[in-house]
Amino acid sequence: MASLPKAGPDQAFQEHVADGRLWLQYCDDCGEAVFMPRILCPHCSSLSLEWRPVSGRGTVHTLTVLHRRSRPGEPEKINHAIVLVDLDEGPRMMSHLPGTAPEDIRIGMRVRARFEGEDGARAVVFDREEGAA
Amino acid sequence: MSTANGSSLRGGAAIVGVGTAGLGEAPGFNAMDIQALAVREALDDAGLKLSDVDGIFCANMSHTFPVISTIEYLGIQPRWIDGTNTGGSSFVAHAMAATLALQAGLCDVALICYGATMRSGAGRMVPATEQPVYEVPHKPRYPMTAYAMSAARHMAQFGTTREQLAEVAVSARLWARKNPQAFERGPLSIDDVLGARMVMEPLTVRDCCLLTDGAGAVVMTRADRARDLRKTPAYFLGGGVASYNRAVSEMPDLTSTAAKDSGERAYAMAGMKPSDMDVLQLYDAFTINVILFLEDLGFCPKGEGGAFVSGGRIAPGGELPVNTNGGGLSFCHPGMYGVFTLIEATRQLRGEAGDRQVSDVETVLCHGNGITLSHQATAIFGTQATL
Ligand SMILES: [Zn+2]
């Protein structure tokens, strides 16, 4: 029977990012960075994945803005932008920018990761980088 | 003697019966009810009986075990059962799987079917139990978010415009206007599409497929038996499937789909190329789909799909007829659309498509897309002359 690592990948991710930094798995065999967290490397099938803190910097690869309909009499609802971010280390992730208006987000914009949510259920969100166009 | 690209399947089976039911709205009926009506129509079309069916292929989003519930409802006891669920593409993939099972002698009469009543409410779309857990906290709307993201990226990378996306919706509508069974048949202009309610930038509500009720069924037999049945057979010439990812964030390239691989596999099996295709049925859940699939299936270079669809090229009277029934955008879209590509392909090959009939159709390419650009299935059908 295959032996289990100390914690499952999702749990290990939450434990690592509790320090406020973004962590990714790196493959000891092929060197690729991996996200979403996995038990094996999707590039080479290696089981030797090691957690490392990363820069948290990335670029908006694409975005879409959900236009929400409000019912008659209700205040107009705020549109919600959802992005894919290409991390400088390689992997891509879905996210959103809670502190940035949808109309200010552009494809190619530089962004920086932070976390939202409770301990054990943190999600990676992004802010526009200072001085970014 | 089989060959490495599966070409022993070429011409091995044919669609011999097609049926639909409850297209548009079917209040008071559930998915299994209208599916059964479509099955009966398809069997009557073929001149076969339910008791002849000994192979079944189906998938849906309202049942956890759709194929088992279907067997029970129809009262059949098939000896070959395939419930492969790859999303809306399932049924195009089922056509190849059915050909394989028929050729292997695992069944003699294969039934492919689908039904849903998500518009009327009895049997709603149930969200998939396994959602991409690293996407959900960001509040995407599936499946639309994935397609909007692909469209936005296609626009940024290749200069594709919203007008070009709109051209896909307008072309579909022009076909639908020739199809008395289409759900939306009113006039539609590019300005109408651009000015429609924005849902998920850059897609307006008119860039998005309908949400209707509807059921479809297809009956296939081996080619030798097909020749003796009531209707002109639509022969299976080649097929292919491909998938790289479930979540859109895991998609290797937002502007290139696995249709490139499924298409190449289908062309190789058929011994054909894109220019051999007379009519296309491309799964148009959103306008961007048609542009992506025209590129990935080899009808134009990557990035040029927007220009390709412009000027009515895929509309009635255009060079390349696409989605001649009006597609998921204007004909019907009951959650999963794939089976309707097979049905329209058959009708075009038989020459029974009425006002929308394309002249001299010898080949039709069907392309199914599943989930959020997650699974692609291609199947090519042809007349006796193409064998
Ligand atoms: Zn590796």
XYZ file of C-alpha atoms and ligand atoms in Angstrom:
521
model
C 0.000 0.000 0.000
C 1.268 3.465 -0.902
C 2.305 5.518 2.104
C 0.513 8.767 2.858
C 2.298 12.084 3.419
C 1.777 13.931 6.726
C -1.178 15.939 5.448
C -3.382 15.971 2.386
C -2.472 18.626 -0.223
C -5.468 20.898 0.493
C -4.803 20.816 4.230
C -1.078 21.375 3.705
C -1.823 24.404 1.522
C -3.974 25.927 4.254
C -1.324 25.228 6.904
C 1.403 26.886 4.834
C -0.514 30.003 3.815
C -1.493 30.668 7.434
C 1.665 32.813 7.593
C 0.163 35.205 5.041
C 2.488 34.199 2.227
C 1.549 32.296 -0.920
C 3.093 28.815 -1.017
C 3.232 26.482 -3.987
C 4.353 22.912 -4.420
C 7.586 22.410 -6.360
C 8.523 19.126 -7.982
C 11.909 17.790 -6.803
C 12.276 15.809 -10.026
C 11.236 18.150 -12.842
C 11.384 21.498 -11.049
C 7.896 22.643 -12.077
C 5.718 24.684 -9.726
C 2.312 23.099 -9.168
C -1.127 24.587 -8.461
C -3.857 23.376 -7.649
C -2.270 21.367 -4.831
C -1.833 17.711 -5.682
C -0.393 14.474 -4.353
C 1.698 13.963 -7.497
C 3.343 16.149 -10.096
C 1.041 16.492 -13.134
C 4.100 17.170 -15.302
C 6.161 14.054 -14.471
C 4.138 11.969 -11.950
C 6.773 12.400 -9.218
C 5.589 12.036 -5.623
C 8.356 14.376 -4.379
C 6.556 17.697 -4.075
C 7.950 20.276 -1.682
C 6.170 23.407 -0.379
C 7.973 26.704 -0.966
C 6.933 30.305 -0.369
C 6.686 32.283 -3.625
C 6.604 35.936 -4.599
C 2.824 36.221 -4.799
C 3.300 38.414 -7.849
C 1.514 37.789 -11.081
C -0.194 39.167 -14.162
C -3.884 39.208 -15.053
C -4.231 36.705 -17.906
C -7.923 37.234 -18.552
C -10.959 38.632 -16.820
C -14.706 38.689 -16.964
C -17.205 40.906 -15.176
C -20.477 39.517 -13.930
C -23.282 42.053 -14.266
C -25.755 41.391 -11.512
C -29.431 42.141 -12.009
C -31.222 43.850 -9.167
C -34.934 43.346 -8.602
C -37.235 46.373 -9.065
C -36.879 48.713 -6.074
C -33.575 47.204 -4.976
C -30.385 49.288 -5.054
C -28.238 48.530 -8.096
C -25.964 45.581 -7.444
C -22.206 45.884 -7.772
C -20.613 44.110 -10.705
C -18.123 41.385 -9.851
C -14.866 40.849 -11.729
C -13.306 37.393 -11.822
C -9.770 36.940 -13.143
C -7.226 34.319 -14.032
C -3.789 35.311 -12.751
C -0.541 33.947 -14.145
C 1.853 33.734 -11.204
C 5.450 34.738 -11.915
C 6.411 31.205 -10.875
C 4.256 29.698 -13.643
C 0.936 28.352 -12.388
C -2.373 30.032 -13.212
C -5.222 30.496 -10.742
C -8.736 31.884 -10.653
C -9.137 34.795 -8.268
C -10.679 38.223 -7.767
C -9.516 41.670 -6.650
C -11.684 42.690 -3.685
C -10.159 46.179 -3.444
C -10.215 47.101 -7.139
C -13.200 48.296 -9.161
C -13.975 45.981 -12.105
C -13.477 48.810 -14.621
C -9.929 49.375 -13.316
C -8.797 45.803 -13.999
C -7.008 45.102 -17.282
C -5.527 42.038 -18.927
C -1.758 42.291 -18.430
C -2.083 44.229 -15.157
C 0.450 43.343 -12.451
C -1.079 42.058 -9.226
C 0.033 40.831 -5.817
C -1.512 38.070 -3.700
C -3.019 38.285 -0.260
C -5.476 36.117 1.601
C -9.098 36.344 2.571
C -11.198 33.985 4.615
C -10.935 32.168 7.873
C -8.143 29.969 9.149
C -8.216 26.664 7.309
C -10.347 28.080 4.471
C -8.208 30.876 3.083
C -8.540 31.933 -0.550
C -5.886 33.727 -2.597
C -7.085 37.158 -3.749
C -5.093 39.906 -5.409
C -4.443 43.625 -5.240
C -3.245 45.779 -8.055
C 0.480 46.315 -7.618
C 1.571 49.824 -6.614
C 2.206 51.901 -9.691
C 0.843 49.208 -12.009
C -0.832 50.427 -15.168
C -7.686 -5.982 -39.091
C -7.710 -2.901 -36.940
C -5.328 -0.039 -37.500
C -3.760 2.365 -35.039
C -6.135 5.262 -35.710
C -9.323 3.242 -35.289
C -10.143 3.398 -38.981
C -11.692 -0.079 -38.805
C -14.687 1.759 -37.330
C -15.081 3.864 -40.481
C -18.453 3.166 -42.032
C -19.075 0.389 -39.525
C -22.328 1.802 -38.204
C -24.917 4.391 -39.093
C -27.607 6.532 -37.563
C -30.881 4.970 -38.690
C -33.392 6.859 -36.582
C -33.676 10.256 -34.920
C -36.318 11.800 -32.720
C -36.986 14.840 -30.557
C -39.641 15.817 -28.011
C -40.581 18.662 -25.712
C -38.368 21.169 -27.504
C -38.770 24.584 -25.918
C -41.185 24.134 -23.072
C -42.733 20.981 -21.646
C -44.422 22.006 -18.398
C -45.675 19.144 -16.297
C -43.247 16.625 -17.767
C -39.961 15.416 -16.368
C -36.737 14.584 -18.194
C -37.519 10.878 -18.438
C -41.001 11.543 -19.873
C -39.887 13.615 -22.837
C -36.774 11.487 -23.318
C -39.075 8.469 -23.752
C -41.119 10.354 -26.371
C -37.952 11.192 -28.301
C -36.847 7.555 -28.074
C -40.179 6.331 -29.473
C -39.978 8.846 -32.316
C -36.425 7.769 -33.162
C -37.390 4.089 -33.151
C -40.501 4.748 -35.276
C -38.280 6.726 -37.641
C -36.010 3.695 -37.981
C -38.842 1.185 -38.141
C -37.541 -0.526 -35.013
C -39.124 -1.336 -31.656
C -38.001 -0.639 -28.120
C -37.570 -4.396 -27.684
C -34.922 -4.287 -30.447
C -32.713 -1.951 -28.374
C -29.913 -3.907 -26.733
C -27.332 -1.163 -26.282
C -27.856 2.144 -24.493
C -25.780 5.297 -24.141
C -26.898 8.290 -22.143
C -25.909 11.062 -19.775
C -27.688 13.996 -18.139
C -27.440 16.531 -15.314
C -30.619 15.723 -13.430
C -29.828 12.141 -12.416
C -26.799 10.687 -10.656
C -27.278 7.447 -12.609
C -28.983 8.567 -15.823
C -28.468 5.431 -17.864
C -29.857 3.156 -15.156
C -32.922 5.336 -14.598
C -33.460 5.419 -18.376
C -33.308 1.624 -18.641
C -35.893 1.311 -15.886
C -38.223 3.937 -17.348
C -38.113 2.488 -20.862
C -38.518 -1.074 -19.585
C -35.587 -2.440 -21.546
C -32.874 -4.896 -20.568
C -29.908 -3.957 -22.789
C -26.775 -6.091 -22.882
C -24.492 -3.090 -23.408
C -24.727 -0.065 -21.096
C -22.564 3.060 -21.346
C -23.195 6.041 -19.067
C -20.061 7.980 -19.856
C -20.721 11.577 -18.816
C -18.342 14.182 -20.225
C -20.916 16.993 -20.187
C -22.756 18.200 -23.265
C -20.243 16.498 -25.550
C -21.244 13.063 -24.225
C -23.575 12.138 -27.079
C -21.081 12.902 -29.844
C -18.614 10.668 -28.004
C -21.404 8.084 -27.575
C -21.747 7.864 -31.371
C -18.184 6.583 -31.582
C -18.613 4.322 -28.559
C -21.828 2.943 -30.057
C -20.063 2.218 -33.338
C -17.358 0.386 -31.402
C -19.894 -1.656 -29.419
C -21.915 -2.453 -32.556
C -18.806 -3.494 -34.472
C -17.670 -5.678 -31.596
C -21.057 -7.399 -31.514
C -21.755 -6.207 -27.969
C -25.082 -4.908 -29.201
C -27.113 -4.804 -32.418
C -29.297 -1.736 -31.909
C -27.725 1.160 -30.011
C -29.822 3.936 -28.494
C -28.285 7.324 -27.608
C -30.648 9.603 -25.705
C -31.043 12.703 -23.588
C -33.823 14.689 -21.997
C -34.119 17.668 -19.674
C -36.897 19.935 -18.463
C -34.802 22.565 -16.722
C -36.777 25.451 -18.174
C -40.136 24.281 -16.860
C -38.600 23.204 -13.608
C -39.525 19.563 -13.134
C -36.030 18.092 -13.097
C -33.803 21.104 -12.693
C -30.157 21.241 -13.531
C -28.367 19.940 -10.470
C -24.973 21.545 -9.915
C -22.163 19.064 -10.416
C -21.129 17.537 -7.110
C -17.451 18.085 -7.822
C -16.863 21.810 -8.302
C -13.345 23.200 -8.781
C -12.615 24.002 -5.129
C -9.903 26.592 -5.848
C -12.262 28.515 -8.155
C -15.495 28.490 -6.152
C -14.399 31.067 -3.487
C -14.112 33.677 -6.254
C -17.796 33.293 -7.141
C -17.696 32.253 -10.784
C -20.991 31.502 -12.565
C -20.630 28.172 -14.271
C -20.436 27.541 -17.089
C -20.570 31.117 -18.352
C -17.495 32.473 -16.547
C -15.219 30.042 -18.362
C -16.464 30.999 -21.823
C -16.401 34.725 -21.046
C -12.792 34.364 -19.906
C -11.881 32.573 -23.109
C -13.670 35.220 -25.188
C -11.934 38.081 -23.351
C -8.575 36.437 -23.874
C -9.313 35.772 -27.564
C -10.199 39.449 -27.995
C -7.045 40.619 -26.200
C -4.747 38.209 -27.991
C -6.124 38.259 -31.540
C -8.190 41.428 -31.760
C -11.464 39.518 -32.049
C -14.386 41.927 -31.649
C -17.780 41.766 -29.992
C -19.288 42.367 -33.452
C -17.594 39.179 -34.667
C -18.989 37.249 -31.697
C -22.395 38.738 -32.473
C -22.117 37.540 -36.063
C -22.225 33.963 -34.743
C -25.489 34.637 -32.908
C -27.009 36.377 -35.939
C -26.019 33.502 -38.261
C -27.594 30.986 -35.874
C -30.766 33.045 -35.795
C -30.958 33.231 -39.581
C -30.824 29.432 -39.682
C -33.392 29.188 -36.868
C -35.773 31.367 -38.866
C -35.844 28.539 -41.420
C -36.538 25.919 -38.745
C -40.159 25.766 -37.546
C -39.041 23.857 -34.425
C -36.574 26.527 -33.301
C -37.340 28.238 -29.997
C -36.189 31.746 -31.011
C -37.186 32.749 -34.549
C -37.544 36.516 -34.335
C -35.260 38.825 -36.294
C -31.874 39.486 -34.690
C -29.222 41.994 -35.792
C -25.641 42.501 -34.717
C -26.768 45.687 -32.956
C -29.451 43.688 -31.135
C -26.775 41.322 -29.815
C -24.410 44.137 -28.820
C -27.213 46.073 -27.142
C -28.682 43.107 -25.283
C -28.313 42.851 -21.526
C -24.672 42.356 -20.548
C -24.402 39.170 -18.513
C -20.737 38.305 -18.188
C -18.378 40.622 -20.065
C -17.819 40.413 -22.982
C -20.929 38.226 -23.427
C -24.460 39.592 -23.578
C -27.506 37.421 -23.086
C -27.601 36.953 -26.893
C -24.058 35.552 -26.874
C -25.358 32.814 -24.578
C -27.329 29.705 -25.460
C -30.987 29.289 -24.670
C -32.198 27.462 -21.619
C -35.023 25.257 -22.840
C -36.609 21.922 -22.217
C -36.002 19.227 -24.765
C -35.128 15.649 -25.537
C -33.323 13.949 -28.383
C -32.683 10.358 -29.356
C -30.592 8.621 -31.976
C -30.667 4.948 -33.023
C -27.613 3.305 -34.593
C -27.070 -0.116 -36.149
C -24.250 -1.794 -38.042
C -24.004 -0.612 -41.629
C -25.289 -3.874 -43.167
C -28.542 -3.696 -41.220
C -28.817 0.080 -41.711
C -29.193 -0.389 -45.470
C -32.344 -2.499 -44.985
C -34.100 -0.027 -42.680
C -36.654 2.638 -43.519
C -34.502 5.775 -43.825
C -31.294 6.731 -45.621
C -28.451 5.868 -43.224
C -26.031 8.501 -41.938
C -22.799 6.538 -41.789
C -20.259 7.102 -39.032
C -16.973 7.878 -40.775
C -14.697 8.966 -37.976
C -14.571 10.212 -34.427
C -12.285 11.429 -31.696
C -12.343 12.708 -28.146
C -9.895 14.803 -26.125
C -9.725 16.422 -22.693
C -7.015 18.187 -20.725
C -8.763 19.838 -17.797
C -11.955 20.138 -15.746
C -11.542 23.702 -14.433
C -10.985 26.614 -16.792
C -8.075 27.776 -14.610
C -6.345 24.474 -15.441
C -6.822 24.918 -19.195
C -3.394 25.009 -20.839
C -4.374 27.760 -23.325
C -7.603 29.728 -22.953
C -7.877 30.261 -26.704
C -7.103 26.698 -27.889
C -9.320 23.772 -27.032
C -8.834 20.032 -27.095
C -11.003 20.102 -30.254
C -7.715 20.269 -32.145
C -6.935 16.733 -30.976
C -10.472 15.348 -31.180
C -10.768 16.785 -34.691
C -7.444 15.408 -35.888
C -8.424 11.984 -34.564
C -11.776 12.143 -36.355
C -10.234 13.300 -39.642
C -7.597 10.567 -39.437
C -10.214 7.871 -38.869
C -12.386 9.190 -41.697
C -9.427 9.730 -44.015
C -10.743 13.237 -44.607
C -9.790 16.860 -44.073
C -11.688 20.019 -43.127
C -12.293 20.974 -46.760
C -14.162 17.671 -47.245
C -16.870 18.753 -44.780
C -20.082 20.083 -46.342
C -21.926 21.135 -43.175
C -20.814 21.648 -39.563
C -22.763 21.214 -36.341
C -20.640 22.913 -33.659
C -21.716 22.992 -30.036
C -22.535 26.686 -29.591
C -23.210 27.121 -25.894
C -21.750 30.605 -26.363
C -20.792 32.567 -29.465
C -17.061 32.193 -28.725
C -17.417 28.407 -29.041
C -18.027 28.541 -32.774
C -14.991 30.755 -33.343
C -12.782 28.480 -31.215
C -13.990 25.300 -32.923
C -13.690 26.669 -36.466
C -10.045 27.408 -35.622
C -9.298 24.231 -33.689
C -11.024 21.987 -36.251
C -8.918 23.441 -39.042
C -11.340 25.683 -40.943
C -9.181 28.772 -40.382
C -5.891 29.571 -38.630
C -5.818 30.202 -34.867
C -6.900 33.739 -34.110
C -8.745 34.267 -37.386
C -12.089 32.792 -36.384
C -13.635 36.211 -35.806
C -12.812 37.392 -39.303
C -13.833 33.994 -40.685
C -17.433 34.191 -39.415
C -17.868 37.769 -40.631
C -19.919 38.655 -43.690
C -22.364 35.792 -43.256
C -19.904 33.029 -44.133
C -21.567 30.543 -41.745
C -25.128 31.858 -42.242
C -27.689 30.599 -44.786
C -26.289 31.228 -48.251
C -22.733 31.494 -46.890
C -19.754 29.404 -47.969
C -19.791 27.106 -44.935
C -23.156 26.180 -43.382
C -22.773 25.947 -39.578
C -25.518 24.965 -37.123
C -28.249 24.689 -39.705
C -30.957 24.020 -37.086
C -30.225 27.335 -35.331
C -27.914 25.749 -32.774
C -27.941 26.072 -29.023
C -28.153 29.825 -29.500
C -31.546 29.827 -31.245
C -32.893 26.264 -31.772
C -32.844 24.716 -28.310
C -30.441 24.107 -25.462
C -31.723 21.903 -22.666
C -28.507 21.952 -20.618
C -26.696 19.424 -22.781
C -26.892 19.950 -26.539
C -24.649 17.292 -28.101
C -27.377 14.878 -29.222
C -28.973 17.599 -31.362
C -25.812 17.901 -33.480
C -26.266 14.222 -34.416
C -29.959 14.674 -35.188
C -29.432 17.697 -37.445
C -26.493 16.003 -39.199
C -28.748 13.041 -39.987
C -31.548 15.249 -41.291
C -29.156 17.167 -43.534
C -27.611 13.941 -44.877
C -31.072 12.507 -45.598
C -32.198 15.698 -47.286
C -35.168 16.122 -44.975
C -34.250 19.469 -43.404
C -36.972 21.431 -45.197
C -36.358 25.148 -45.774
C -32.942 24.948 -44.160
C -31.761 21.992 -46.260
C -28.273 22.538 -47.688
C -27.929 21.199 -51.231
C -25.765 18.175 -52.049
C -24.751 17.313 -48.497
C -22.438 14.289 -48.457
C -20.597 14.915 -45.159
C -21.426 16.550 -41.827
C -19.033 17.178 -38.973
C -20.555 17.152 -35.477
C -18.623 18.652 -32.635
C -19.564 18.390 -28.977
C -18.168 20.430 -26.125
C -18.423 19.451 -22.470
C -18.532 21.333 -19.160
C -16.293 24.453 -19.238
C -14.267 23.845 -22.418
C -13.268 20.666 -20.609
C -14.058 17.853 -23.016
C -14.244 17.815 -26.818
C -15.769 15.156 -29.063
C -15.873 15.152 -32.851
C -17.769 12.777 -35.133
C -18.008 12.814 -38.912
C -20.983 11.337 -40.770
C -21.520 10.764 -44.463
C -23.818 9.353 -47.094
C -23.423 6.011 -48.849
C -21.321 7.798 -51.470
C -18.607 8.603 -48.920
C -18.024 4.990 -47.888
Zn 7.530 16.838 -11.878
